[in-house]
GROMACS .gro file of C-alpha atoms in nm:
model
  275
    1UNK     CA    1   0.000   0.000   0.000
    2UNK     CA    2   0.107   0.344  -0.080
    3UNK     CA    3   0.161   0.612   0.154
    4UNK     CA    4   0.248   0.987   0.100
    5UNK     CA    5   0.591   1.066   0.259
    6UNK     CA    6   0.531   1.340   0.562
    7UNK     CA    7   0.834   1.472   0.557
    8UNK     CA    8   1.038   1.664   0.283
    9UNK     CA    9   1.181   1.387   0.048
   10UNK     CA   10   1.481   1.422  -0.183
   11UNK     CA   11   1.423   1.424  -0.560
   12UNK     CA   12   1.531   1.068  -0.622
   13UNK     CA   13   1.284   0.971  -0.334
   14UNK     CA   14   1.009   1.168  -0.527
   15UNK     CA   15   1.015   0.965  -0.854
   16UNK     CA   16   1.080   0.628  -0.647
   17UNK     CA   17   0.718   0.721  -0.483
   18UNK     CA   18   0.591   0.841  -0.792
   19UNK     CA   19   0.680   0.517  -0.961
   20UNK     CA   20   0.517   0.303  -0.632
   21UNK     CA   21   0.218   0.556  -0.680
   22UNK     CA   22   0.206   0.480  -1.030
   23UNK     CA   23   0.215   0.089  -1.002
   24UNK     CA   24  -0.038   0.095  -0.731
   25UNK     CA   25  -0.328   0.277  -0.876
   26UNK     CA   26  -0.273   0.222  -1.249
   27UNK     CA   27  -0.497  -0.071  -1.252
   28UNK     CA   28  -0.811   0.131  -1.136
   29UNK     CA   29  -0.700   0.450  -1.294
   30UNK     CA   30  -0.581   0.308  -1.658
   31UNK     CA   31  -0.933   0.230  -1.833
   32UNK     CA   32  -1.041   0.583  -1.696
   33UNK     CA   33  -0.749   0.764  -1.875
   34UNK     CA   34  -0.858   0.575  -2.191
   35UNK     CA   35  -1.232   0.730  -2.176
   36UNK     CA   36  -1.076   1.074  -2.167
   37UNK     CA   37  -0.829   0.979  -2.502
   38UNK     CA   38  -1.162   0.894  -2.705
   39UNK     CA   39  -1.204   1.256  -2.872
   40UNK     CA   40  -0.830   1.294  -2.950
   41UNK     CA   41  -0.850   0.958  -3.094
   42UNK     CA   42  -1.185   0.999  -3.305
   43UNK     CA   43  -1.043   1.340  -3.446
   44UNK     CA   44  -0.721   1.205  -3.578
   45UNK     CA   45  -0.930   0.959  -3.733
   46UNK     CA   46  -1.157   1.165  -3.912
   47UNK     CA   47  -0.871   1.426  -3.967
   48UNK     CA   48  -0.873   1.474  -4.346
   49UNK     CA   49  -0.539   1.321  -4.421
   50UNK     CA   50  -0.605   1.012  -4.182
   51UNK     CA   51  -0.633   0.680  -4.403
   52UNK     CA   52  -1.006   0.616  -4.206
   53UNK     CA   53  -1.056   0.960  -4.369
   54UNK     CA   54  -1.016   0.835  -4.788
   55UNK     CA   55  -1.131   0.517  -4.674
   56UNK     CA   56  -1.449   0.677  -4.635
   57UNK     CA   57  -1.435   0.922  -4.866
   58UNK     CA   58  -1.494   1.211  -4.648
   59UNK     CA   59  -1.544   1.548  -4.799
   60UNK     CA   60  -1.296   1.792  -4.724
   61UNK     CA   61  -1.321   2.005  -4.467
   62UNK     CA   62  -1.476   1.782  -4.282
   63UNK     CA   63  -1.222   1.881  -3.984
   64UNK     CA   64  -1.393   2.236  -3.994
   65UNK     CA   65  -1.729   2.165  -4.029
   66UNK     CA   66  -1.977   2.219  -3.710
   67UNK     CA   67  -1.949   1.825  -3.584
   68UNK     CA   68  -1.533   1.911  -3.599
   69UNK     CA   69  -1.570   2.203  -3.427
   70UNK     CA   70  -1.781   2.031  -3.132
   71UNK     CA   71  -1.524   1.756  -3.149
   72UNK     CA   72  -1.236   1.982  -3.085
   73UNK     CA   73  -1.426   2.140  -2.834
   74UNK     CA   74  -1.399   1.793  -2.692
   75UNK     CA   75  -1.095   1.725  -2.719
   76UNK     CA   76  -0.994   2.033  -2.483
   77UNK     CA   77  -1.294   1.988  -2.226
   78UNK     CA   78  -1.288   1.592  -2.207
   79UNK     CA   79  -0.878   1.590  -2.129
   80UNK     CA   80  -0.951   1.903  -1.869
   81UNK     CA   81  -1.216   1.725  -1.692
   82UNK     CA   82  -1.010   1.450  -1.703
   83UNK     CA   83  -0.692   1.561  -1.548
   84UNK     CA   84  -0.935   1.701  -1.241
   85UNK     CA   85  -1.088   1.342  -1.222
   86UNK     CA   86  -0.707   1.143  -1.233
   87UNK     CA   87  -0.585   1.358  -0.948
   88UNK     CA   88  -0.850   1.341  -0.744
   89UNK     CA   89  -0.906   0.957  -0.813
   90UNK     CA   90  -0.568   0.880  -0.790
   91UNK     CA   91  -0.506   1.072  -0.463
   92UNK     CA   92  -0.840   0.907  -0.315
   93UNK     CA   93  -0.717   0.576  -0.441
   94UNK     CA   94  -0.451   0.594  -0.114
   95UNK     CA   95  -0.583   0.857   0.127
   96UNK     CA   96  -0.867   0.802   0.367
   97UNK     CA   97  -1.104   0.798   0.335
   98UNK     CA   98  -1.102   0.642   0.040
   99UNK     CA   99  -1.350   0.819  -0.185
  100UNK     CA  100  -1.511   0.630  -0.473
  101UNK     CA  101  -1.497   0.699  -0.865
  102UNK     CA  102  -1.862   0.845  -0.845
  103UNK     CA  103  -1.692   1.061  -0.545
  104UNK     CA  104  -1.415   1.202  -0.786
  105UNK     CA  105  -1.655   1.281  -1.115
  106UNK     CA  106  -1.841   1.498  -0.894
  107UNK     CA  107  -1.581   1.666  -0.801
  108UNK     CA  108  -1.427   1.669  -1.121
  109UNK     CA  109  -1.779   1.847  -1.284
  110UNK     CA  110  -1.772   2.044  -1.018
  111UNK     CA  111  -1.458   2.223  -1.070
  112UNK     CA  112  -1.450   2.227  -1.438
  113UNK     CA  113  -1.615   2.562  -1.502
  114UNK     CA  114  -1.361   2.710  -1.253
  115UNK     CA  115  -1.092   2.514  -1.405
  116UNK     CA  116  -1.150   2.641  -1.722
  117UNK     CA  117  -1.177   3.018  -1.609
  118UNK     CA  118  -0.816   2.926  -1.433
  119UNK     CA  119  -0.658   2.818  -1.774
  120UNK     CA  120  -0.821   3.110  -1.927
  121UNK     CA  121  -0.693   3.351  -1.683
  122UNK     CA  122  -0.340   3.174  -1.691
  123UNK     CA  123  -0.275   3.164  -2.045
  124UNK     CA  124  -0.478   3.539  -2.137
  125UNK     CA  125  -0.170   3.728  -1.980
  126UNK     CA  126   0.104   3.590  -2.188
  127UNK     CA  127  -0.040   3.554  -2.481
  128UNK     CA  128  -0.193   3.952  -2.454
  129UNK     CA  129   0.228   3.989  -2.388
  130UNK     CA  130   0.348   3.772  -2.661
  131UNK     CA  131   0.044   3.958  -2.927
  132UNK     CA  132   0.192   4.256  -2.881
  133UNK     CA  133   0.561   4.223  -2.877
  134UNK     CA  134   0.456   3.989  -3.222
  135UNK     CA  135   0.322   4.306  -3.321
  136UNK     CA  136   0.553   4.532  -3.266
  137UNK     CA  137   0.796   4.361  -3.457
  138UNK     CA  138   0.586   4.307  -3.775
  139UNK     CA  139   0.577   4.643  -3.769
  140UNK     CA  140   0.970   4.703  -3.716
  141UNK     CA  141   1.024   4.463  -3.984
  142UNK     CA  142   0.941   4.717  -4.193
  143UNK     CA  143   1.112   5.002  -4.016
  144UNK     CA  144   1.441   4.887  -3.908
  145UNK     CA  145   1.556   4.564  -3.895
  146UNK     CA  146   1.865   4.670  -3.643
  147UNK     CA  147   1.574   4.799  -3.399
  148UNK     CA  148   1.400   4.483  -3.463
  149UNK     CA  149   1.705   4.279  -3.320
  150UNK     CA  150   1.703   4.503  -3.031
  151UNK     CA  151   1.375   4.428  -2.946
  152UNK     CA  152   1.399   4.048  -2.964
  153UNK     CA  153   1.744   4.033  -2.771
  154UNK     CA  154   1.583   4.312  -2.470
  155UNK     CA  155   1.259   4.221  -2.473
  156UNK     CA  156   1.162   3.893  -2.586
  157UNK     CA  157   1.450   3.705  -2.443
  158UNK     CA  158   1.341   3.808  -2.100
  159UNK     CA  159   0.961   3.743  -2.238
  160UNK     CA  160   1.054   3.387  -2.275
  161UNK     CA  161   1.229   3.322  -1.948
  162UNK     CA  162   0.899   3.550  -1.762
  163UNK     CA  163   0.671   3.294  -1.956
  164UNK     CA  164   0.841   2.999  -1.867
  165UNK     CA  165   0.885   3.125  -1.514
  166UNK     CA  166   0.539   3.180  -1.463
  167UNK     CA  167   0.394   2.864  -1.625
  168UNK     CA  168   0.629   2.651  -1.392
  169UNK     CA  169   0.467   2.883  -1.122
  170UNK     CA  170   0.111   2.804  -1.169
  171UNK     CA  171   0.104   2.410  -1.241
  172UNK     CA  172  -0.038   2.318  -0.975
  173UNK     CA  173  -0.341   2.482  -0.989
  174UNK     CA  174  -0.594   2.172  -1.107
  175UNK     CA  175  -0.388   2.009  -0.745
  176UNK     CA  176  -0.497   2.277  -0.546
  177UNK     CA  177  -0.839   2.321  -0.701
  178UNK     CA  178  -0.950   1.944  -0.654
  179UNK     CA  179  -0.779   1.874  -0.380
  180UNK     CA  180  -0.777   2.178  -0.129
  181UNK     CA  181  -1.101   2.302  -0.261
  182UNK     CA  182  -0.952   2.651  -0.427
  183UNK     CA  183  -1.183   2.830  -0.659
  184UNK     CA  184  -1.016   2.937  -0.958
  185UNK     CA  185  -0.843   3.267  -0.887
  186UNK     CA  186  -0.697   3.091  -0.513
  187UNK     CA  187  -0.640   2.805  -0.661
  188UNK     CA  188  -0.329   2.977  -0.883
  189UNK     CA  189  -0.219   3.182  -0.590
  190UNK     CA  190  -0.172   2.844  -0.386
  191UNK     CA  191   0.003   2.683  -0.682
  192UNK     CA  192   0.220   3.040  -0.703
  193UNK     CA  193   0.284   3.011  -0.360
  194UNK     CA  194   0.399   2.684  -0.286
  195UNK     CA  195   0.646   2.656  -0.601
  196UNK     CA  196   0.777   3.023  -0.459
  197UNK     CA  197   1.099   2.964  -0.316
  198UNK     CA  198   1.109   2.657  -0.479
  199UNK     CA  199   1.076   2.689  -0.837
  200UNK     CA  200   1.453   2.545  -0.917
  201UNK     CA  201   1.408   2.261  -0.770
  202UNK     CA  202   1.004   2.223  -0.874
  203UNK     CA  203   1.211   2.300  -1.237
  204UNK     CA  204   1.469   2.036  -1.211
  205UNK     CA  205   1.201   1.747  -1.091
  206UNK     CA  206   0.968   1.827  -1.388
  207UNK     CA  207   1.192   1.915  -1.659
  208UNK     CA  208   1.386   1.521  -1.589
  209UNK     CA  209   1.055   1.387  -1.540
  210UNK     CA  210   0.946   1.549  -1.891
  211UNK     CA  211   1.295   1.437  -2.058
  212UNK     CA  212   1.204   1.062  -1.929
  213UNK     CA  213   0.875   1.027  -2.048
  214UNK     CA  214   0.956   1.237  -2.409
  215UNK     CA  215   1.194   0.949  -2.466
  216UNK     CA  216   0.954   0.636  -2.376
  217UNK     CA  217   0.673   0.793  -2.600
  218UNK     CA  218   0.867   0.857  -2.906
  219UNK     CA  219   0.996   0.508  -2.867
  220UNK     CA  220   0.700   0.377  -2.834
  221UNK     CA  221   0.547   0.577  -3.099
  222UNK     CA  222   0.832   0.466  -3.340
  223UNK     CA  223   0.825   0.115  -3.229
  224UNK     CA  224   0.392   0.103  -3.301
  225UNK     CA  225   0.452   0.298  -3.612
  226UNK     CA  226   0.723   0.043  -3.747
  227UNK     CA  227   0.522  -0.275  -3.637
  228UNK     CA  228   0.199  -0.155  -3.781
  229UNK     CA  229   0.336   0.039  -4.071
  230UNK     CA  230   0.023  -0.112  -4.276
  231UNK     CA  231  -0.220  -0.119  -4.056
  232UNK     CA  232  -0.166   0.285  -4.016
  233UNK     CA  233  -0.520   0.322  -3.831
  234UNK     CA  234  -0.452   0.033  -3.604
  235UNK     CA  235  -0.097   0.224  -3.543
  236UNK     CA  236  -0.317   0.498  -3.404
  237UNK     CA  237  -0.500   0.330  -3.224
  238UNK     CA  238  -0.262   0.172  -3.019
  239UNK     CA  239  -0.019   0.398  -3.025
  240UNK     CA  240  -0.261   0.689  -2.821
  241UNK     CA  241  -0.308   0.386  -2.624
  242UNK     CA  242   0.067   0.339  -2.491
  243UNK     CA  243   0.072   0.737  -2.482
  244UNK     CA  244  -0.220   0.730  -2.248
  245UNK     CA  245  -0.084   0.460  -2.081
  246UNK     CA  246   0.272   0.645  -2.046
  247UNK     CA  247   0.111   0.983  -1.941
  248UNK     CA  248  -0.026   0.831  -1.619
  249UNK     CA  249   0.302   0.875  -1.450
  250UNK     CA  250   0.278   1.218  -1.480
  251UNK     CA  251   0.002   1.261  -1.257
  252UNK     CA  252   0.182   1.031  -0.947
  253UNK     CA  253   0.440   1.276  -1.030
  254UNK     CA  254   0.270   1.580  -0.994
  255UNK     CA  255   0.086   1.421  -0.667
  256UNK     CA  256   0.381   1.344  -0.507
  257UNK     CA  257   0.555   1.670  -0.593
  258UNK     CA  258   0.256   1.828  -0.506
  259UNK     CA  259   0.243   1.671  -0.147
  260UNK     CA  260   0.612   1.739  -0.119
  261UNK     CA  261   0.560   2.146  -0.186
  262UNK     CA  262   0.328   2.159   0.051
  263UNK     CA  263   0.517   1.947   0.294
  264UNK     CA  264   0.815   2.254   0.309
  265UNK     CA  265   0.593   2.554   0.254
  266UNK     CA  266   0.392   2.370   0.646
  267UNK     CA  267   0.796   2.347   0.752
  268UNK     CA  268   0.858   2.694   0.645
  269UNK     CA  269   0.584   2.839   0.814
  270UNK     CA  270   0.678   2.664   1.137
  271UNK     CA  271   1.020   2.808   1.078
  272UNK     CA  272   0.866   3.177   1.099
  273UNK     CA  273   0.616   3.122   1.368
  274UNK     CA  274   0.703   3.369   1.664
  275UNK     CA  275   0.772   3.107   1.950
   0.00000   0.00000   0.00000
């Protein structure tokens, strides 16, 4: 049985629980991440260069008609909802008191209108920052390309490292929003708080844990697409099958690093307690 360290762990300790988190729930967890891979799977196989696609003889365009704009709408909504469900299923799967699937959907639809305000809210800023320093160099391309230099060296070097900064910042908001109850504006501040202080080492664990599972999916991709290589739709198939199956480790990942946060931001606060 798994247990949630309660004391700060080291980084190797993190992805040996995440693993043991991983193994222990993926059995009750795996068939769930499927369910939320079904619109991503049906619109690559109705995308208009997919094989299913001329097999059919779908007209084209099909990918922008009404049904594939629903369907995309789908595919961001379904994997949102989700995420929300896996962490709260997976967490529930070894905390008391043990909440049940039915438990974790309800929280899951519960939070998805906030959840999707969050992501709004989170990506709105930087790409209102990104628009306009685009625009401003459009326009400088056709002024002065020296002063167009200038601005991507001063300002959108720094632009990138801000952006990356504050994305690493506020991914743990769908944690702190399913599991601490935070409506959508606290739940970023708690995520922005408890990487605070820690954001090179929150950087380190998820940029190797990132690296590791890049590599398994593109071999496994490569390995499905050179064992089906004429059975392309079956390739698909089973290939967003290993990818879902692969992506589960994120979320023990995230849990664990999650708990771990929170486990020296309590420590912290001790620390700073007047005696």
């Amino acid at each position: 049985m798994f247990n949630f360290a309660t004391q700060p762990q080291s980084i190797v300790r993190i992805f040996s629980d995440s693993t043991r988190l991983y193994k222990t729930t993926f059995l009750k967890i795996w068939l769930w991440q499927l369910l939320w891979q079904i619109p991503l799977l049906i619109l690559s196989l109705l995308d208009d260069n997919s094989p299913i696609a001329h097999q059919l003889n779908l007209p084209n365009g099909t990918f922008f008609s009404i049904a594939g704009a629903i369907l995309a709408l789908a595919c961001v909504l379904v994997p949102l909802f989700g995420c929300l469900f896996n962490f709260h299923r997976i967490y529930n799967l070894v905390t008391p008191p043990y909440l049940t699937s039915r438990a974790s959907l309800k929280i899951a639809l519960k939070k998805l209108l906030p959840a999707i305000g969050a992501t709004l809210l989170i990506f709105i800023i930087p790409t209102l920052l990104w628009g306009l320093v685009i625009g401003v160099e459009i326009l400088l391309k056709f002024i002065s390309i020296p002063l167009l230099i200038i601005l991507m060296i001063v300002v959108g070097i720094p632009l990138l490292f801000a952006t990356l900064f504050f994305f690493f910042l506020v991914g743990y908001y769908q944690l702190a929003m399913v599991l601490d109850n935070c409506s959508a504006v606290k739940s970023i501040k708690a995520s922005c708080k408890l990487v605070w202080g820690h954001w090179w080492r929150n950087f380190f664990v998820l940029l190797v844990f990132s690296i590791i599972q890049a590599l398994v999916t593109l071999l496994a991709l490569m390995l499905t697409s050179f064992l089906f290589s004429s059975l392309p739709t079956l390739g698909l198939v089973i290939g967003m099958i290993m990818v879902a199956t692969i992506s589960l480790w994120g979320f023990s990942v995230l849990l664990v690093q999650f708990n771990d946060l929170k486990l020296r931001q309590q420590r912290k606060s001790l620390q700073v307690a007047p005696a």
